Short mmCIF file of C-alpha atoms in Angstrom, two decimals:
data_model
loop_
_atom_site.label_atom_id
_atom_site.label_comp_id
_atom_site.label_asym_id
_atom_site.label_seq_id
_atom_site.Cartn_x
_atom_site.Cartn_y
_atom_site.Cartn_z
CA UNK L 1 -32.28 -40.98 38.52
CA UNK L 2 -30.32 -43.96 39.36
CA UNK L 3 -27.82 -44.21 36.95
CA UNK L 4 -27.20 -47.99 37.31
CA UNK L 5 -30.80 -48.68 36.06
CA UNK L 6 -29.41 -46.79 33.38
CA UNK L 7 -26.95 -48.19 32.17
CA UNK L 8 -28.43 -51.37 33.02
CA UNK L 9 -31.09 -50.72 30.06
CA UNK L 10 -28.97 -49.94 27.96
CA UNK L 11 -26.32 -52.76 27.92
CA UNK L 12 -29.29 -55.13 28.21
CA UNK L 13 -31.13 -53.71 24.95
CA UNK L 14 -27.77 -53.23 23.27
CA UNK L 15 -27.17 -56.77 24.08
CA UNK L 16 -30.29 -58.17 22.84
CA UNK L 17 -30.41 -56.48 19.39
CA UNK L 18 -26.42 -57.04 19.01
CA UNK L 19 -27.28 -59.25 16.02
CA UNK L 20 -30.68 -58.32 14.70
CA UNK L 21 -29.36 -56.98 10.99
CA UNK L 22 -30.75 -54.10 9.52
CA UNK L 23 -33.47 -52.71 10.60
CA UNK L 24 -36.43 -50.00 10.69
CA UNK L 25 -37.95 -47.63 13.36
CA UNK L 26 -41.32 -46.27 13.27
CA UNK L 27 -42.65 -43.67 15.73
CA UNK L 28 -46.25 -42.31 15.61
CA UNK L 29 -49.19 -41.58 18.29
CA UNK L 30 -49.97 -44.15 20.57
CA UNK L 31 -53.75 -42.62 19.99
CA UNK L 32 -54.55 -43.91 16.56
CA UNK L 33 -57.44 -46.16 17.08
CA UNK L 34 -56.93 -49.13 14.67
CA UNK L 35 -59.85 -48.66 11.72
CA UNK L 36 -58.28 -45.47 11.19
CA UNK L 37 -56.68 -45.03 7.82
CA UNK L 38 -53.19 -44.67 9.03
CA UNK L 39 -53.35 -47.50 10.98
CA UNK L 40 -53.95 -49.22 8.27
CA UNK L 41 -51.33 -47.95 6.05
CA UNK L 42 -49.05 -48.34 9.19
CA UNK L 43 -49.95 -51.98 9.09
CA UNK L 44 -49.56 -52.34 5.46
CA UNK L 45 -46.01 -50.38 5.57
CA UNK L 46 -44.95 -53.06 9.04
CA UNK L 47 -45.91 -55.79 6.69
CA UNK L 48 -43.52 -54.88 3.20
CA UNK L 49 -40.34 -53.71 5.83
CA UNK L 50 -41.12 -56.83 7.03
CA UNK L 51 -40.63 -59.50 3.81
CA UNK L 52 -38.36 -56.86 2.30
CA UNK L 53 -35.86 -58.16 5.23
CA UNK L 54 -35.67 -55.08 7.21
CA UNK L 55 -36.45 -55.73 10.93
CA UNK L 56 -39.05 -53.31 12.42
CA UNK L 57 -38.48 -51.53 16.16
CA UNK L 58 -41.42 -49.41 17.71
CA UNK L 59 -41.69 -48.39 20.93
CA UNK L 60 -44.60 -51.48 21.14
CA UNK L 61 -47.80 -49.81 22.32
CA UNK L 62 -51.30 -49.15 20.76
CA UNK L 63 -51.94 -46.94 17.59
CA UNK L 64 -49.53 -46.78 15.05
CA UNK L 65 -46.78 -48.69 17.18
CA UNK L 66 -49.26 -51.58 17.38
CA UNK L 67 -50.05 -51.44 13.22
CA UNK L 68 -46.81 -51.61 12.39
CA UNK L 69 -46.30 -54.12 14.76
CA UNK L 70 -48.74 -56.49 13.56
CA UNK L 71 -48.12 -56.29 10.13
CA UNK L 72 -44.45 -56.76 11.17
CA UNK L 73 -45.27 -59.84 12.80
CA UNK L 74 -47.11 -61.35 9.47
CA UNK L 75 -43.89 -60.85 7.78
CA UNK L 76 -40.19 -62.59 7.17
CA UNK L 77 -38.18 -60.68 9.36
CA UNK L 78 -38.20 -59.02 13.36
CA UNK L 79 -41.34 -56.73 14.98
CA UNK L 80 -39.76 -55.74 17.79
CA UNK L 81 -41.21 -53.17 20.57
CA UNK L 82 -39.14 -51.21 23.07
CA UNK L 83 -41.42 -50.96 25.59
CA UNK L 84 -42.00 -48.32 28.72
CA UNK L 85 -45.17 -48.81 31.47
CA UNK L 86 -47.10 -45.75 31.77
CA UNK L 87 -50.25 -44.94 33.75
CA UNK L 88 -53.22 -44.95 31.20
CA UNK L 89 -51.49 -45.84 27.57
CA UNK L 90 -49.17 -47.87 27.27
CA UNK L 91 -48.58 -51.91 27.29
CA UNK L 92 -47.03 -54.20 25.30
CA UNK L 93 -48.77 -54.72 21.64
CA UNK L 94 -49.61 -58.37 20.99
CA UNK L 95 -47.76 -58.35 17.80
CA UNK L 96 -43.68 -58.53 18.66
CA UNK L 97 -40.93 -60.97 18.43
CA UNK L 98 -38.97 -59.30 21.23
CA UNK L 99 -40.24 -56.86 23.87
CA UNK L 100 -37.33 -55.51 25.79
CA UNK L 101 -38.85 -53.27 28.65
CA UNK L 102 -37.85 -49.40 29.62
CA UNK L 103 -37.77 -47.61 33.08
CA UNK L 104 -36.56 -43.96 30.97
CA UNK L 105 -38.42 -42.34 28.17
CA UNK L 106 -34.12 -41.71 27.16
CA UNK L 107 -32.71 -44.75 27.57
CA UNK L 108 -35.53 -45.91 25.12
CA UNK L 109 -35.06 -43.46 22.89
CA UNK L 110 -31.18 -43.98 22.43
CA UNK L 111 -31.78 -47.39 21.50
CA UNK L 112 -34.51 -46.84 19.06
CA UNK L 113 -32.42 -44.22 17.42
CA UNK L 114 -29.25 -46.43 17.46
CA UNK L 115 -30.52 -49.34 15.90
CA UNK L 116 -32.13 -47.79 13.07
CA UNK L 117 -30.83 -47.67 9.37
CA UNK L 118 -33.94 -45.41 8.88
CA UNK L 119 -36.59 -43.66 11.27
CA UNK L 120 -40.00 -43.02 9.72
CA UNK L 121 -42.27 -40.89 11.69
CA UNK L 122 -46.16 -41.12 11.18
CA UNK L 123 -48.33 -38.08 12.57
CA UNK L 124 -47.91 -38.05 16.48
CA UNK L 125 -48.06 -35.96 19.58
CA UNK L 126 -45.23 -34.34 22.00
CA UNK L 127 -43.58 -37.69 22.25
CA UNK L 128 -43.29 -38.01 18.23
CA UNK L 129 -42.27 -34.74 17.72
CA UNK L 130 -39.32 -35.07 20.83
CA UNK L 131 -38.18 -38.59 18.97
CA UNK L 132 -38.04 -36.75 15.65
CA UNK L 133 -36.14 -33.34 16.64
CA UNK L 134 -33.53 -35.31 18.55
CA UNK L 135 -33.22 -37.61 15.43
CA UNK L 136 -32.57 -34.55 13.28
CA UNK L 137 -30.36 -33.06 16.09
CA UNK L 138 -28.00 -35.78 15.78
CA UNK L 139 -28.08 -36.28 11.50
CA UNK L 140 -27.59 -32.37 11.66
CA UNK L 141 -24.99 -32.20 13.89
CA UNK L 142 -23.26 -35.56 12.74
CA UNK L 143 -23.28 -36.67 16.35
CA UNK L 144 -25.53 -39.77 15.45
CA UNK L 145 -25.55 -42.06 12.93
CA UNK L 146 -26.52 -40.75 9.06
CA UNK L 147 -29.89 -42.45 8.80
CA UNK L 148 -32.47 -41.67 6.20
CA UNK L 149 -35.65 -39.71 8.12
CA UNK L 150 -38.97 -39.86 6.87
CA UNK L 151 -42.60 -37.83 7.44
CA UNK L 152 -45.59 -39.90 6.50
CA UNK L 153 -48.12 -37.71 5.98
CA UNK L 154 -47.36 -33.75 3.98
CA UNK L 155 -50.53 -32.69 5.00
CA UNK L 156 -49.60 -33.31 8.67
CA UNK L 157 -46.16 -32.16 8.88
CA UNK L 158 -46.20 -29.22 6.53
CA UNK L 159 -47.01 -26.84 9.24
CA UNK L 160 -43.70 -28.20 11.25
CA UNK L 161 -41.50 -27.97 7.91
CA UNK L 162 -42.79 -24.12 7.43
CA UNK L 163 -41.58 -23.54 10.66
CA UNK L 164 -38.35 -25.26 9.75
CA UNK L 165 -38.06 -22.83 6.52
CA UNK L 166 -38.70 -19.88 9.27
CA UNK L 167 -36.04 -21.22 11.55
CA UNK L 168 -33.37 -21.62 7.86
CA UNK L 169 -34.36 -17.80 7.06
CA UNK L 170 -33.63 -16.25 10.36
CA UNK L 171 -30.21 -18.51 9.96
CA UNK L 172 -30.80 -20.53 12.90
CA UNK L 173 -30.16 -23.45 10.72
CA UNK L 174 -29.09 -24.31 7.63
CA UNK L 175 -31.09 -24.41 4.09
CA UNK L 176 -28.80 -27.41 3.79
CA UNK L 177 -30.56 -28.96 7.01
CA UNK L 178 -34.16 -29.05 4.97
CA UNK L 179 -32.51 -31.90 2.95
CA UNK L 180 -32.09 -34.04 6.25
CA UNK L 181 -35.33 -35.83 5.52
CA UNK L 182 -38.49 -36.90 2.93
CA UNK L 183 -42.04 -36.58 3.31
CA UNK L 184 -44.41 -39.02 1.30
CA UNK L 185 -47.84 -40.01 1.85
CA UNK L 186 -48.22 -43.69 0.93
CA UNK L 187 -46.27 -47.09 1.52
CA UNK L 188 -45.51 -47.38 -2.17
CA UNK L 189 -43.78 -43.80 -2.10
CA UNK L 190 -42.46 -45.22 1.83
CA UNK L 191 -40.40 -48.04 0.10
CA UNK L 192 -39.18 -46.47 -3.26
CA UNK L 193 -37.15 -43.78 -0.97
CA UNK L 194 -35.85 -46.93 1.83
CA UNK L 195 -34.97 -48.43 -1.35
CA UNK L 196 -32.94 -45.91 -2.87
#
């Protein structure tokens, strides 16, 4: 790893989003095709961030990154990807503002994490479920900024937060540390907790 490129991503996305204002990231499968009914709440939720004045950050590829990002981009304020090339899925989304590009899965995530006031996470593979345990790593551990966190979708991630209550009755974390985020399943439900 060249730690140059490093820390050349970093000061150049830092840079770049110095002055963007509050703002919103969404992670979710990249797999989502876009008739499917998330995608379309995904694109409804990108869309009332948008004209409720909270920029919107995704990591700017297909499936739910793309949905947000589109109805993001029909809105008032930022839809913004943070993009990284891969082999088969990923390339920039039509739908952004700003695409500021990624050699590291990391230095990408940092950023995404950083800018946030609040990190929602839609249903997702290895790569949404890495984003969200490092998110509630650093809430948990105060070693990161106190966002809100939110699961879209209880039928989805209530096999995850069982194995959270496991993990809280063994004492390898905290009951507390169940409190660290909300699940709803709808936009309406979405925007009444960012609201709070």
């Amino acid at each position: 790893m060249n730690l140059a490129v490093v820390e050349s991503e970093l000061n150049n996305a830092f840079e770049q989003l110095a002055d963007i204002g509050p703002a919103v990231s969404v992670f979710g499968s990249a797999r989502i095709a876009n008739t499917d009914p998330l995608a379309k709440q995904a694109q409804q939720l990108g869309r009332r961030l948008s004209d409720n004045g909270l920029n919107v950050l995704t990591g700017a590829g297909p499936g739910i990154m793309q949905a947000v990002n589109q109805g993001a981009f029909a809105g008032k304020s930022l839809s913004i990807g943070l993009n990284i090339e891969l082999p088969k899925e990923q390339k920039a989304n039509p739908y952004l503002d700003k695409c500021i590009m990624f050699e590291h899965f990391f230095t990408r995530k940092v950023v995404l994490i950083k800018q946030a006031d609040v990190c929602i996470f839609f249903p997702g593979g290895f790569g949404t479920a890495d984003e969200l345990l490092e998110v509630l790593t650093l809430v948990q551990t105060r070693k990161g900024r106190q966002v809100k966190l939110c699961l879209f979708g209880r039928d989805f991630w209530t096999p995850l937060i069982e194995w959270f209550g496991t993990l809280s009755s063994l004492g390898y974390i905290n009951q507390t540390d169940l409190d660290l985020f909300h699940i709803v399943d709808t936009v309406d439900q979405l925007m009444d907790y960012i609201k709070e």
